[in-house]
Coordinates of C-alpha atoms and ligand atoms in Angstrom, one line a residue:
M1 CA 15.2 -19.4 -3.4
L2 CA 16.6 -18.2 -6.9
K3 CA 19.8 -16.2 -7.4
H4 CA 19.5 -12.4 -8.0
A5 CA 20.9 -11.8 -11.6
I6 CA 23.3 -8.9 -10.8
T7 CA 26.8 -9.7 -9.3
A8 CA 29.9 -7.5 -8.8
S9 CA 31.5 -9.3 -11.7
Q10 CA 29.0 -8.1 -14.3
L11 CA 29.9 -4.4 -13.3
V12 CA 31.9 -2.2 -15.2
K13 CA 34.6 -0.8 -12.8
K14 CA 34.7 3.0 -13.0
P15 CA 36.7 5.7 -11.1
L16 CA 35.1 6.1 -7.6
I17 CA 33.4 8.9 -6.1
T18 CA 32.3 9.0 -2.3
R19 CA 28.7 7.8 -1.3
K20 CA 28.0 11.2 0.3
S21 CA 28.6 13.0 -3.0
V22 CA 26.6 10.6 -4.8
V23 CA 23.5 11.5 -2.5
L24 CA 24.0 15.1 -2.3
V25 CA 24.1 15.5 -6.2
A26 CA 21.3 13.0 -6.4
S27 CA 19.0 14.8 -4.2
A28 CA 19.7 18.2 -5.9
L29 CA 18.6 16.6 -9.2
L30 CA 15.6 14.8 -8.3
A31 CA 13.0 17.5 -8.7
T32 CA 14.0 18.2 -12.1
H33 CA 13.8 14.7 -13.1
L34 CA 10.4 14.3 -11.9
N35 CA 9.1 17.2 -13.7
A36 CA 10.9 16.0 -17.1
A37 CA 9.4 12.6 -16.8
Q38 CA 5.9 13.8 -15.9
S39 CA 5.4 16.4 -18.3
T40 CA 5.4 13.9 -21.3
D41 CA 2.8 11.5 -19.8
A42 CA -0.1 13.4 -21.6
I43 CA 0.9 11.7 -24.9
D44 CA -0.7 8.5 -25.5
P45 CA 0.1 7.3 -29.0
E46 CA -1.3 3.9 -28.7
A47 CA -5.0 4.8 -27.7
A48 CA -7.3 2.9 -25.7
S49 CA -9.9 0.8 -27.6
G50 CA -12.7 0.1 -25.3
F51 CA -13.2 -2.5 -22.6
T52 CA -14.6 -6.0 -23.7
Q53 CA -15.5 -8.3 -20.8
K54 CA -13.4 -11.5 -20.8
T55 CA -13.4 -14.6 -18.8
A56 CA -10.9 -17.1 -18.0
V57 CA -10.2 -19.8 -20.2
T58 CA -9.2 -23.5 -18.8
A59 CA -7.1 -26.1 -20.4
D60 CA -5.3 -29.3 -19.5
N61 CA -2.1 -29.7 -21.6
Y62 CA -1.1 -26.5 -23.6
M63 CA -2.3 -22.8 -24.0
V64 CA -1.4 -19.6 -25.7
A65 CA -2.5 -16.0 -24.6
A66 CA -1.7 -13.1 -27.0
A67 CA -3.1 -9.7 -27.9
N68 CA -4.7 -10.8 -31.0
P69 CA -7.0 -13.7 -31.8
L70 CA -5.2 -14.4 -35.4
A71 CA -1.8 -14.5 -33.4
V72 CA -3.4 -16.7 -30.7
K73 CA -4.8 -19.3 -33.4
A74 CA -1.3 -19.5 -35.1
G75 CA 0.3 -20.3 -31.7
Y76 CA -2.6 -22.6 -30.9
D77 CA -2.3 -24.6 -34.2
V78 CA 1.5 -25.1 -33.4
L79 CA 0.8 -26.4 -29.8
K80 CA -2.0 -28.7 -31.2
T81 CA 0.4 -30.4 -33.5
G82 CA 3.0 -30.9 -31.0
G83 CA 5.1 -27.9 -31.4
S84 CA 7.2 -26.5 -28.4
A85 CA 6.3 -23.3 -26.7
M86 CA 9.4 -21.7 -28.6
D87 CA 7.7 -23.0 -32.0
A88 CA 4.5 -21.4 -31.1
M89 CA 6.2 -18.0 -30.2
V90 CA 7.8 -17.8 -33.7
A91 CA 4.3 -18.3 -35.1
V92 CA 2.8 -15.9 -32.8
Q93 CA 5.3 -13.2 -33.2
A94 CA 5.3 -13.6 -37.3
M95 CA 1.5 -13.1 -37.2
L96 CA 1.6 -10.2 -34.6
G97 CA 4.1 -8.4 -36.9
L98 CA 1.1 -8.6 -39.4
V99 CA -2.0 -8.2 -37.6
E100 CA -0.8 -5.8 -34.7
P101 CA 2.0 -4.0 -36.6
Q102 CA 1.6 -0.8 -34.2
S103 CA 2.9 -2.8 -31.2
S104 CA 5.9 -5.2 -32.3
G105 CA 7.2 -6.9 -35.1
L106 CA 10.3 -8.0 -37.1
G107 CA 11.6 -4.4 -36.9
G108 CA 11.6 -4.5 -33.2
G109 CA 12.9 -6.1 -30.0
A110 CA 11.9 -8.5 -27.2
F111 CA 12.6 -9.9 -24.0
L112 CA 11.7 -13.6 -23.2
V113 CA 11.7 -15.3 -20.0
Y114 CA 11.9 -19.2 -20.3
Y115 CA 11.1 -22.0 -18.1
D116 CA 12.5 -25.3 -19.2
A117 CA 10.5 -28.3 -18.0
K118 CA 13.2 -31.0 -18.5
T119 CA 16.0 -29.0 -16.8
K120 CA 13.6 -27.3 -14.4
Q121 CA 15.5 -24.1 -15.0
L122 CA 14.5 -20.6 -15.6
T123 CA 16.5 -18.3 -17.8
T124 CA 16.0 -15.2 -19.9
F125 CA 16.9 -14.0 -23.4
D126 CA 17.6 -10.4 -24.3
G127 CA 16.6 -9.5 -27.9
R128 CA 16.8 -5.9 -27.2
E129 CA 17.7 -3.4 -29.9
T130 CA 21.2 -2.0 -29.7
A131 CA 22.4 1.5 -30.6
P132 CA 24.5 2.2 -33.7
L133 CA 28.1 1.8 -33.3
A134 CA 28.2 5.0 -35.1
A135 CA 25.9 6.7 -32.6
T136 CA 27.1 9.4 -29.7
P137 CA 25.3 10.3 -26.6
E138 CA 24.4 13.5 -28.2
L139 CA 22.2 11.8 -30.9
F140 CA 18.9 13.3 -29.5
Q141 CA 20.3 16.8 -29.0
D142 CA 20.1 19.9 -31.1
E143 CA 23.2 22.0 -32.0
N144 CA 23.2 23.6 -28.5
G145 CA 23.1 20.5 -26.7
K146 CA 19.4 20.7 -25.8
P147 CA 17.5 17.5 -25.8
L148 CA 15.0 17.1 -29.0
K149 CA 11.2 17.3 -28.7
F150 CA 10.0 13.6 -28.4
Y151 CA 8.4 13.2 -31.8
D152 CA 11.1 15.1 -33.3
A153 CA 13.3 12.4 -32.3
V154 CA 11.0 9.5 -32.8
V155 CA 9.5 9.8 -36.3
G156 CA 12.5 9.0 -38.9
G157 CA 15.7 6.9 -39.1
R158 CA 17.4 8.5 -36.2
S159 CA 15.5 6.5 -33.3
V160 CA 16.0 3.2 -35.0
G161 CA 18.2 0.6 -33.3
T162 CA 19.3 -2.7 -34.6
P163 CA 16.3 -5.0 -34.5
G164 CA 16.7 -8.2 -32.3
T165 CA 13.4 -9.8 -32.6
V166 CA 14.2 -12.0 -35.7
K167 CA 17.5 -13.0 -34.1
L168 CA 15.6 -14.0 -30.9
M169 CA 13.2 -16.1 -33.0
A170 CA 15.7 -17.9 -34.9
D171 CA 17.9 -18.5 -32.0
M172 CA 15.0 -19.8 -30.0
H173 CA 14.0 -22.0 -32.5
T174 CA 17.5 -23.5 -33.1
R175 CA 17.8 -24.1 -29.4
Y176 CA 14.2 -25.2 -28.5
G177 CA 12.1 -25.7 -31.6
N178 CA 11.0 -29.1 -33.0
Q179 CA 8.9 -28.0 -36.1
P180 CA 10.3 -26.9 -39.1
W181 CA 11.0 -23.0 -39.2
A182 CA 9.6 -22.5 -42.6
Q183 CA 6.4 -24.1 -41.4
L184 CA 6.0 -21.9 -38.5
L185 CA 6.4 -18.8 -40.6
Q186 CA 3.8 -20.0 -43.4
P187 CA 0.5 -19.0 -41.7
A188 CA 1.6 -15.4 -41.4
Q189 CA 3.2 -15.5 -44.8
A190 CA -0.2 -16.8 -46.3
L191 CA -2.4 -14.3 -44.5
A192 CA -0.1 -11.4 -45.6
A193 CA -0.5 -12.5 -49.1
N194 CA -4.2 -13.2 -48.9
G195 CA -5.3 -10.3 -46.7
F196 CA -6.6 -10.0 -43.2
A197 CA -9.4 -7.8 -41.7
V198 CA -8.3 -4.7 -39.9
S199 CA -9.0 -5.1 -36.2
P200 CA -11.0 -2.3 -34.6
R201 CA -7.9 -1.5 -32.4
L202 CA -5.5 -1.3 -35.5
A203 CA -8.3 0.8 -37.2
G204 CA -8.4 3.2 -34.1
A205 CA -4.7 3.4 -33.9
I206 CA -4.4 4.4 -37.5
E207 CA -7.0 7.1 -37.0
N208 CA -5.1 8.2 -34.0
D209 CA -2.0 8.8 -35.6
K210 CA -3.1 9.7 -39.2
E211 CA -0.6 12.8 -39.4
R212 CA 2.5 10.7 -38.4
L213 CA 1.6 7.8 -40.4
S214 CA 1.3 10.2 -43.5
R215 CA 4.8 11.5 -43.3
Y216 CA 6.6 8.7 -45.4
P217 CA 5.0 7.6 -48.9
D218 CA 5.3 3.7 -48.4
T219 CA 4.0 4.0 -44.7
R220 CA 1.0 6.2 -46.0
A221 CA 0.5 3.9 -48.9
Y222 CA -0.2 0.7 -46.5
F223 CA -2.1 2.4 -43.7
F224 CA -4.3 4.5 -46.0
K225 CA -6.6 3.9 -48.9
A226 CA -6.0 5.1 -52.4
D227 CA -8.2 8.1 -51.6
G228 CA -6.1 9.1 -48.8
T229 CA -8.4 8.1 -46.1
P230 CA -7.2 5.7 -43.2
L231 CA -8.0 2.1 -43.2
L232 CA -11.1 1.1 -41.2
E233 CA -12.0 -1.8 -39.2
G234 CA -12.8 -4.6 -41.4
D235 CA -11.1 -3.5 -44.4
I236 CA -9.0 -6.2 -46.0
L237 CA -5.3 -5.5 -45.9
K238 CA -2.7 -7.3 -47.9
N239 CA 1.0 -7.2 -47.3
P240 CA 2.8 -8.8 -50.2
E241 CA 6.2 -7.4 -49.0
Y242 CA 5.7 -8.9 -45.5
A243 CA 4.9 -12.3 -47.3
Q244 CA 8.0 -12.2 -49.4
T245 CA 10.1 -11.3 -46.2
L246 CA 8.8 -14.1 -44.4
A247 CA 9.4 -16.3 -47.5
T248 CA 13.2 -15.1 -47.5
L249 CA 13.5 -15.7 -43.9
A250 CA 11.8 -19.1 -44.3
K251 CA 14.5 -20.1 -46.9
E252 CA 17.6 -18.5 -45.8
G253 CA 17.0 -18.0 -42.0
S254 CA 18.1 -15.0 -40.0
A255 CA 21.2 -14.6 -42.0
A256 CA 18.9 -13.1 -44.7
F257 CA 18.3 -10.1 -42.2
Y258 CA 21.6 -9.8 -40.3
Q259 CA 23.9 -10.5 -43.1
G260 CA 21.8 -10.3 -46.2
R261 CA 19.5 -8.2 -48.2
I262 CA 16.8 -7.5 -45.5
G263 CA 19.4 -5.8 -43.2
A264 CA 20.9 -4.0 -46.1
D265 CA 17.4 -2.6 -47.1
I266 CA 16.7 -1.3 -43.7
V267 CA 20.2 0.3 -43.4
R268 CA 19.7 2.0 -46.6
K269 CA 16.1 3.2 -45.6
V270 CA 17.3 4.5 -42.2
Q271 CA 20.2 6.4 -43.7
S272 CA 18.3 7.9 -46.6
I273 CA 15.2 9.5 -44.6
S274 CA 15.9 13.0 -45.8
D275 CA 14.3 14.8 -42.9
N276 CA 15.8 12.7 -40.2
P277 CA 18.2 10.1 -41.2
G278 CA 19.6 7.4 -38.8
L279 CA 23.1 6.0 -38.3
L280 CA 22.4 2.2 -38.6
T281 CA 25.2 0.3 -40.8
R282 CA 25.6 -3.1 -41.9
D283 CA 28.0 -3.5 -39.1
D284 CA 25.5 -3.0 -36.5
F285 CA 23.5 -5.9 -38.1
A286 CA 26.7 -8.2 -38.4
A287 CA 27.4 -7.5 -34.7
Y288 CA 24.1 -8.2 -33.3
K289 CA 23.6 -11.0 -30.6
V290 CA 20.9 -12.2 -28.5
K291 CA 22.1 -12.2 -25.0
E292 CA 21.1 -15.0 -22.6
R293 CA 21.1 -13.8 -18.9
S294 CA 20.3 -15.2 -15.5
A295 CA 16.6 -14.5 -14.2
T296 CA 16.3 -11.6 -11.8
C297 CA 14.0 -12.8 -9.2
A298 CA 12.6 -11.3 -6.0
P299 CA 10.9 -13.0 -3.2
Y300 CA 7.3 -12.0 -2.2
R301 CA 5.4 -13.9 0.4
Q302 CA 6.0 -17.6 -0.5
Y303 CA 6.4 -16.9 -4.1
D304 CA 9.6 -15.9 -6.3
I305 CA 8.7 -13.3 -8.8
C306 CA 11.3 -13.7 -11.5
G307 CA 12.0 -11.8 -14.8
M308 CA 14.1 -9.7 -16.9
G309 CA 17.1 -8.0 -15.5
P310 CA 19.2 -5.1 -17.0
P311 CA 18.9 -3.7 -19.8
S312 CA 15.2 -3.8 -18.6
S313 CA 14.3 -2.2 -15.3
G314 CA 11.3 -4.5 -15.2
A315 CA 12.1 -7.2 -12.8
L316 CA 14.2 -5.0 -10.5
T317 CA 11.3 -2.4 -10.3
V318 CA 8.4 -4.7 -9.9
G319 CA 10.7 -6.7 -7.3
Q320 CA 11.2 -3.3 -5.2
I321 CA 7.6 -2.4 -5.3
L322 CA 6.6 -5.9 -3.9
G323 CA 9.3 -5.9 -1.3
I324 CA 8.4 -2.4 0.0
S325 CA 4.7 -3.2 -0.1
A326 CA 5.3 -6.5 1.8
Q327 CA 6.5 -4.6 4.8
F328 CA 2.9 -3.6 5.3
D329 CA -0.2 -5.8 6.0
L330 CA -2.0 -5.1 2.8
K331 CA -3.9 -8.2 3.1
S332 CA -6.0 -7.1 6.0
M333 CA -6.4 -3.6 4.5
G334 CA -7.9 -5.1 1.4
K335 CA -8.3 -4.0 -2.2
D336 CA -10.8 -1.2 -1.4
S337 CA -8.5 0.4 1.2
S338 CA -7.1 3.9 0.0
E339 CA -4.4 3.4 2.6
A340 CA -3.5 0.4 0.9
W341 CA -3.1 2.3 -2.7
Q342 CA -1.2 5.0 -0.9
I343 CA 1.4 2.7 0.2
I344 CA 1.5 0.7 -3.2
G345 CA 1.6 4.1 -4.8
D346 CA 4.5 5.4 -2.5
A347 CA 6.4 2.0 -2.8
S348 CA 6.2 2.6 -6.5
R349 CA 7.6 6.0 -6.2
L350 CA 10.5 5.0 -4.3
A351 CA 11.3 2.0 -6.7
F352 CA 11.0 4.4 -9.5
A353 CA 13.3 6.8 -7.9
D354 CA 15.9 4.1 -7.7
R355 CA 15.1 3.0 -11.3
G356 CA 15.8 6.7 -12.6
R357 CA 19.2 6.7 -10.8
Y358 CA 20.7 3.4 -11.2
M359 CA 19.1 1.2 -13.8
A360 CA 20.4 0.7 -17.3
D361 CA 22.4 -1.7 -19.6
S362 CA 24.7 -3.2 -17.1
D363 CA 27.2 -4.2 -19.6
F364 CA 27.8 -0.6 -20.0
V365 CA 27.2 1.0 -16.6
P366 CA 27.8 -0.1 -13.0
M367 CA 24.9 -0.9 -11.1
P368 CA 24.4 -1.3 -7.4
E369 CA 24.3 -5.0 -6.0
G370 CA 21.8 -4.5 -3.4
L371 CA 18.7 -3.1 -5.2
L372 CA 16.6 -6.3 -4.1
D373 CA 18.2 -6.8 -0.6
Q374 CA 15.4 -7.3 1.9
N375 CA 17.1 -5.1 4.5
Y376 CA 17.6 -2.4 1.9
L377 CA 13.7 -2.7 1.0
A378 CA 12.7 -2.8 4.7
E379 CA 14.8 0.4 5.1
R380 CA 12.8 2.1 2.2
A381 CA 9.5 0.9 3.4
R382 CA 10.2 2.8 6.8
L383 CA 10.2 6.0 4.8
I384 CA 6.4 5.4 4.3
T385 CA 3.6 6.7 6.8
P386 CA 0.6 5.0 6.2
G387 CA -2.3 7.5 5.5
K388 CA -0.1 10.3 4.2
A389 CA 1.6 10.6 1.0
L390 CA 5.5 11.0 0.9
E391 CA 6.3 14.6 0.4
S392 CA 9.4 13.9 -1.5
V393 CA 11.0 11.0 -2.9
S394 CA 14.6 10.4 -3.8
A395 CA 16.8 7.3 -4.7
G396 CA 18.2 5.5 -1.9
E397 CA 21.6 3.9 -1.0
P398 CA 21.5 0.1 -2.1
R399 CA 24.4 -1.9 -1.4
W400 CA 27.1 -1.0 -3.8
E401 CA 30.7 -1.9 -3.5
K402 CA 32.1 0.6 -5.9
A403 CA 29.4 3.4 -5.9
V404 CA 29.7 5.9 -8.8
A405 CA 28.0 9.2 -8.7
M406 CA 25.1 9.3 -11.1
A407 CA 22.5 11.7 -12.1
D408 CA 18.8 10.9 -12.5
D409 CA 17.5 9.7 -15.8
Q410 CA 15.8 11.9 -18.3
S411 CA 14.4 9.4 -20.7
I412 CA 10.8 9.2 -21.9
E413 CA 8.8 5.9 -22.5
L414 CA 5.3 5.8 -23.8
P415 CA 2.9 3.0 -24.0
S416 CA 2.9 0.6 -26.8
T417 CA 4.2 -2.9 -27.1
T418 CA 2.4 -6.5 -26.7
H419 CA 2.8 -9.2 -24.4
L420 CA 2.3 -13.2 -24.9
V421 CA 2.5 -16.2 -22.8
I422 CA 2.8 -19.7 -24.0
V423 CA 2.8 -23.3 -22.2
D424 CA 3.5 -26.4 -24.4
K425 CA 2.3 -29.9 -23.6
D426 CA 5.7 -30.8 -21.8
G427 CA 5.2 -27.8 -19.5
N428 CA 8.0 -25.4 -21.0
I429 CA 7.0 -21.8 -20.5
V430 CA 7.6 -18.7 -22.6
S431 CA 6.7 -15.2 -21.1
M432 CA 7.7 -12.6 -23.7
T433 CA 7.2 -8.9 -24.3
S434 CA 7.9 -7.6 -27.6
T435 CA 8.0 -4.1 -28.9
I436 CA 8.8 -1.6 -31.7
E437 CA 8.7 1.2 -28.8
N438 CA 6.2 3.9 -29.8
G439 CA 2.8 2.9 -31.6
F440 CA 3.9 2.4 -35.1
G441 CA 7.5 2.9 -33.9
S442 CA 9.7 5.2 -36.2
R443 CA 6.7 5.4 -38.7
V444 CA 9.6 4.0 -41.0
M445 CA 8.6 0.6 -43.0
S446 CA 11.0 -1.6 -44.8
N447 CA 10.2 -4.8 -46.3
G448 CA 6.7 -4.8 -45.2
F449 CA 7.3 -4.2 -41.3
L450 CA 7.7 -0.9 -39.2
L451 CA 11.1 -0.1 -37.9
N452 CA 11.2 0.5 -34.1
N453 CA 12.2 3.8 -32.4
E454 CA 13.6 1.9 -29.4
L455 CA 16.7 4.6 -29.1
T456 CA 14.2 6.9 -27.6
D457 CA 14.2 4.8 -24.6
F458 CA 17.8 6.1 -23.8
S459 CA 18.0 9.6 -22.0
F460 CA 18.0 12.3 -24.5
A461 CA 20.4 14.1 -22.1
S462 CA 23.8 12.3 -21.3
H463 CA 25.0 14.3 -18.1
K464 CA 23.4 16.4 -15.7
N465 CA 25.5 19.1 -13.8
G466 CA 28.8 17.1 -14.8
Y467 CA 27.4 13.7 -13.6
P468 CA 26.6 10.9 -16.2
I469 CA 23.1 9.5 -16.4
A470 CA 23.3 5.7 -16.4
N471 CA 20.7 5.3 -19.3
R472 CA 22.6 7.8 -21.6
L473 CA 23.1 6.6 -25.1
E474 CA 26.5 4.7 -25.9
P475 CA 27.5 2.8 -29.1
G476 CA 26.3 -0.6 -29.1
K477 CA 24.4 -0.3 -25.7
R478 CA 20.8 -1.3 -25.3
P479 CA 18.3 1.3 -24.1
R480 CA 16.7 0.7 -20.7
S481 CA 13.4 -0.9 -20.8
S482 CA 10.4 -1.3 -18.3
M483 CA 9.2 -4.5 -20.1
S484 CA 8.5 -6.9 -17.4
P485 CA 7.8 -10.5 -18.7
T486 CA 7.5 -12.6 -15.5
I487 CA 7.3 -16.1 -14.4
V488 CA 6.3 -16.6 -10.8
M489 CA 7.6 -19.6 -9.1
K490 CA 6.5 -21.3 -5.9
D491 CA 8.3 -24.1 -4.0
G492 CA 10.6 -24.4 -7.0
Q493 CA 7.7 -25.0 -9.5
P494 CA 6.2 -22.6 -11.9
Y495 CA 2.9 -20.9 -10.7
M496 CA 2.1 -18.4 -13.3
A497 CA 3.4 -16.3 -16.4
V498 CA 2.2 -12.7 -16.6
G499 CA 3.4 -9.6 -18.5
S500 CA 2.0 -6.4 -20.1
P501 CA 2.8 -3.7 -22.6
G502 CA 2.3 0.0 -21.7
G503 CA 5.7 1.8 -21.5
S504 CA 7.0 2.5 -18.1
R505 CA 3.3 1.7 -16.9
I506 CA 4.1 -1.9 -17.5
I507 CA 5.8 -2.0 -14.2
G508 CA 2.6 -0.7 -12.2
Y509 CA 0.3 -3.1 -14.5
V510 CA 2.4 -6.4 -13.5
A511 CA 3.1 -5.3 -9.8
S512 CA -0.5 -4.5 -8.9
T513 CA -2.0 -7.5 -10.9
L514 CA 0.4 -9.5 -8.8
I515 CA -0.7 -7.8 -5.6
R516 CA -4.3 -8.4 -6.5
H517 CA -3.9 -12.2 -7.4
L518 CA -1.2 -13.1 -4.6
E519 CA -2.1 -10.8 -1.7
W520 CA -5.8 -10.3 -2.1
G521 CA -6.7 -13.6 -3.6
M522 CA -8.4 -12.5 -6.7
P523 CA -8.8 -15.0 -9.6
I524 CA -6.3 -13.9 -12.1
Q525 CA -8.7 -12.8 -14.7
D526 CA -10.6 -10.9 -12.1
A527 CA -7.2 -9.3 -11.4
I528 CA -6.5 -8.2 -14.8
N529 CA -10.1 -7.0 -15.3
E530 CA -9.7 -4.7 -12.1
P531 CA -9.4 -0.8 -12.6
H532 CA -5.8 0.4 -12.6
L533 CA -4.3 2.7 -10.0
L534 CA -0.7 3.5 -10.9
N535 CA 2.1 5.7 -9.7
R536 CA 5.5 6.1 -11.2
F537 CA 6.7 9.7 -10.5
G538 CA 4.3 11.1 -7.8
T539 CA 1.1 11.9 -9.8
Y540 CA -1.3 9.1 -9.1
D541 CA -2.9 7.8 -12.5
V542 CA -6.5 6.5 -12.1
E543 CA -8.3 4.5 -14.7
K544 CA -11.1 6.7 -16.2
G545 CA -14.6 5.6 -16.2
T546 CA -14.1 3.0 -13.8
S547 CA -14.8 2.4 -9.8
A548 CA -11.0 3.4 -9.3
E549 CA -12.3 6.8 -9.7
Q550 CA -13.6 6.6 -6.0
F551 CA -9.9 6.8 -4.8
K552 CA -9.4 10.1 -6.3
A553 CA -10.6 12.2 -3.4
P554 CA -9.1 10.0 -0.5
L555 CA -5.5 10.2 -2.4
E556 CA -5.8 13.8 -2.9
Q557 CA -6.4 14.1 0.7
M558 CA -3.5 12.1 1.5
G559 CA -1.3 14.4 -0.7
F560 CA -1.3 13.0 -4.0
K561 CA -1.8 14.9 -7.3
V562 CA -4.4 12.5 -9.1
N563 CA -4.8 12.2 -12.8
V564 CA -7.9 10.5 -14.0
R565 CA -6.9 8.9 -17.6
D566 CA -7.2 5.9 -19.8
L567 CA -4.8 3.3 -18.6
N568 CA -4.3 1.0 -21.5
S569 CA -2.7 -2.2 -20.3
G570 CA -2.6 -5.4 -22.2
L571 CA -2.0 -8.2 -19.6
Q572 CA -1.7 -11.7 -20.6
A573 CA -1.3 -14.6 -18.1
I574 CA -1.5 -18.3 -17.8
Q575 CA -1.7 -19.7 -14.2
F576 CA -0.9 -23.4 -13.2
K577 CA -4.1 -24.2 -11.1
D578 CA -5.1 -27.7 -9.6
G579 CA -3.4 -29.5 -12.4
K580 CA -4.8 -27.3 -15.2
L581 CA -4.0 -24.2 -17.1
V582 CA -5.9 -21.1 -16.5
G583 CA -5.5 -18.2 -19.2
A584 CA -6.5 -14.8 -18.9
A585 CA -6.4 -11.8 -21.2
D586 CA -6.8 -8.1 -20.9
P587 CA -10.4 -6.5 -21.5
R588 CA -8.7 -3.4 -22.7
R589 CA -7.1 -4.9 -25.9
E590 CA -8.2 -7.7 -28.3
G591 CA -6.2 -10.5 -26.6
T592 CA -7.6 -13.9 -25.8
A593 CA -6.3 -17.3 -24.4
M594 CA -6.7 -20.7 -26.1
G595 CA -5.7 -24.1 -25.5
D596 CA -6.7 -27.8 -24.9
Ligands
LIG1 N1 9.8 0.5 -25.2 C1 9.1 0.1 -24.3 C2 10.0 -0.5 -23.2 O1 11.1 -1.0 -23.7 O2 10.0 -0.4 -21.9

């Protein structure tokens, strides 16, 4: 069994308040939190782009699966010429930043879970954005201390954190790469210079976000034609600035970004946005570091589900959902049982309550040690009554040596982001989720790429009734994420790599795909194709226009409020099966898998 990542020694020690007071305060605050979180869910900035039936792809030696075929081809070419999984990651990410600019890129951040075939070790790398050193917890509050409206905070320089993706690419290449860095950036550089055809999904995303994308002249000039109409599917888009940026990075490495001209340009741009300036300085770039962290692993049946610990809430929350659900016989209930979905939904609500109370950047805030303790999860499962939705849900009391009173979180996370999985010929595995946060991030462009709005993943409020919110903004801190890049282990061997975009719905997309595959035995592509049913804060989201709508009436009868809506996942997976690699991509996006 792999060890859980969070240890007492990692936790910041703070003055103590008794457990009893923690619980009393917490329960009083819960209802407010649920309303605050749920009220923003109607906004869906990265829109659905239809459903294209996909079938699994099989290979013998190496494989890449990502959200855009041009990016997949860039990674495939690297693997075919003997490049490592990390080499391919560099090529894929450079290409995604060009052809899927709304979801990730050089202006954003990423989490990467890595299995090293030689050492047989799993580890994770945190390339999450950091809050500016000059920022205060009140960054997203008005002069009366009231939280800003979400898009008033997002659009402009204020929401931009220090990007981590370039450093992650460079550090991973230095440590694990075997092909020349400049060669890996070259395909994206050439395509940026020569132009690429705008994909249906990108065209739809531009159309959907026309107003916000028009706010700043250079962003407008890039995503709109000379006559002011948005780019359409098939239009050829050139990005000479992006080509130049990659040429600079190819020659000077990540120093050009963190110590040199590119970072200086970003700082100037962010500070000079007249209607919503930001606080980034060159000191933030100079101080930026990718952090290696132990994988956070949760047992599930005969598997270990391993992923990204804090500042992501991904692996802990996925692990809690699986651990609580595993207390019930979901297998005999089967995937068509509304009772099974009630149990999974209530397990998710319980896990999200803990997430809202306790999970944040553990380099800055204390966190309980026992969030994945099996006894604790069994105790949480005992709250669930099969056939009847929980009437109310609040955070539990996991083992916590030095408990600190915390209020529930107030942060808003909306779906965008991208996921990629790569296996190289030596069996090294990359599972990486990469983001600029909202679709098109802050809508501010510099050097041919969009800048993130990751700081809006912090809670806009810092305290509630005098108690601190764990995910409050602090200088240098990393905002809590839901990204859940995952590697599933079985008997100490890698079994599968999987992940998804989708804001805080990422957690449910990953957890339910794992349940469908590991519990109900569905082939991985079928598990990804299945209609989504998701619960985060109490309202049950059911995927519109699919057979999942059959669960609406029974779930309502059990006491849930049901919301039928688009559920815009972008799952990618590679499974190790009978000596082969099986790749699967989400039919809801443009992804594909390719290998030999
Ligand atoms: N910005 C999406 C996430 O980090 O979860």
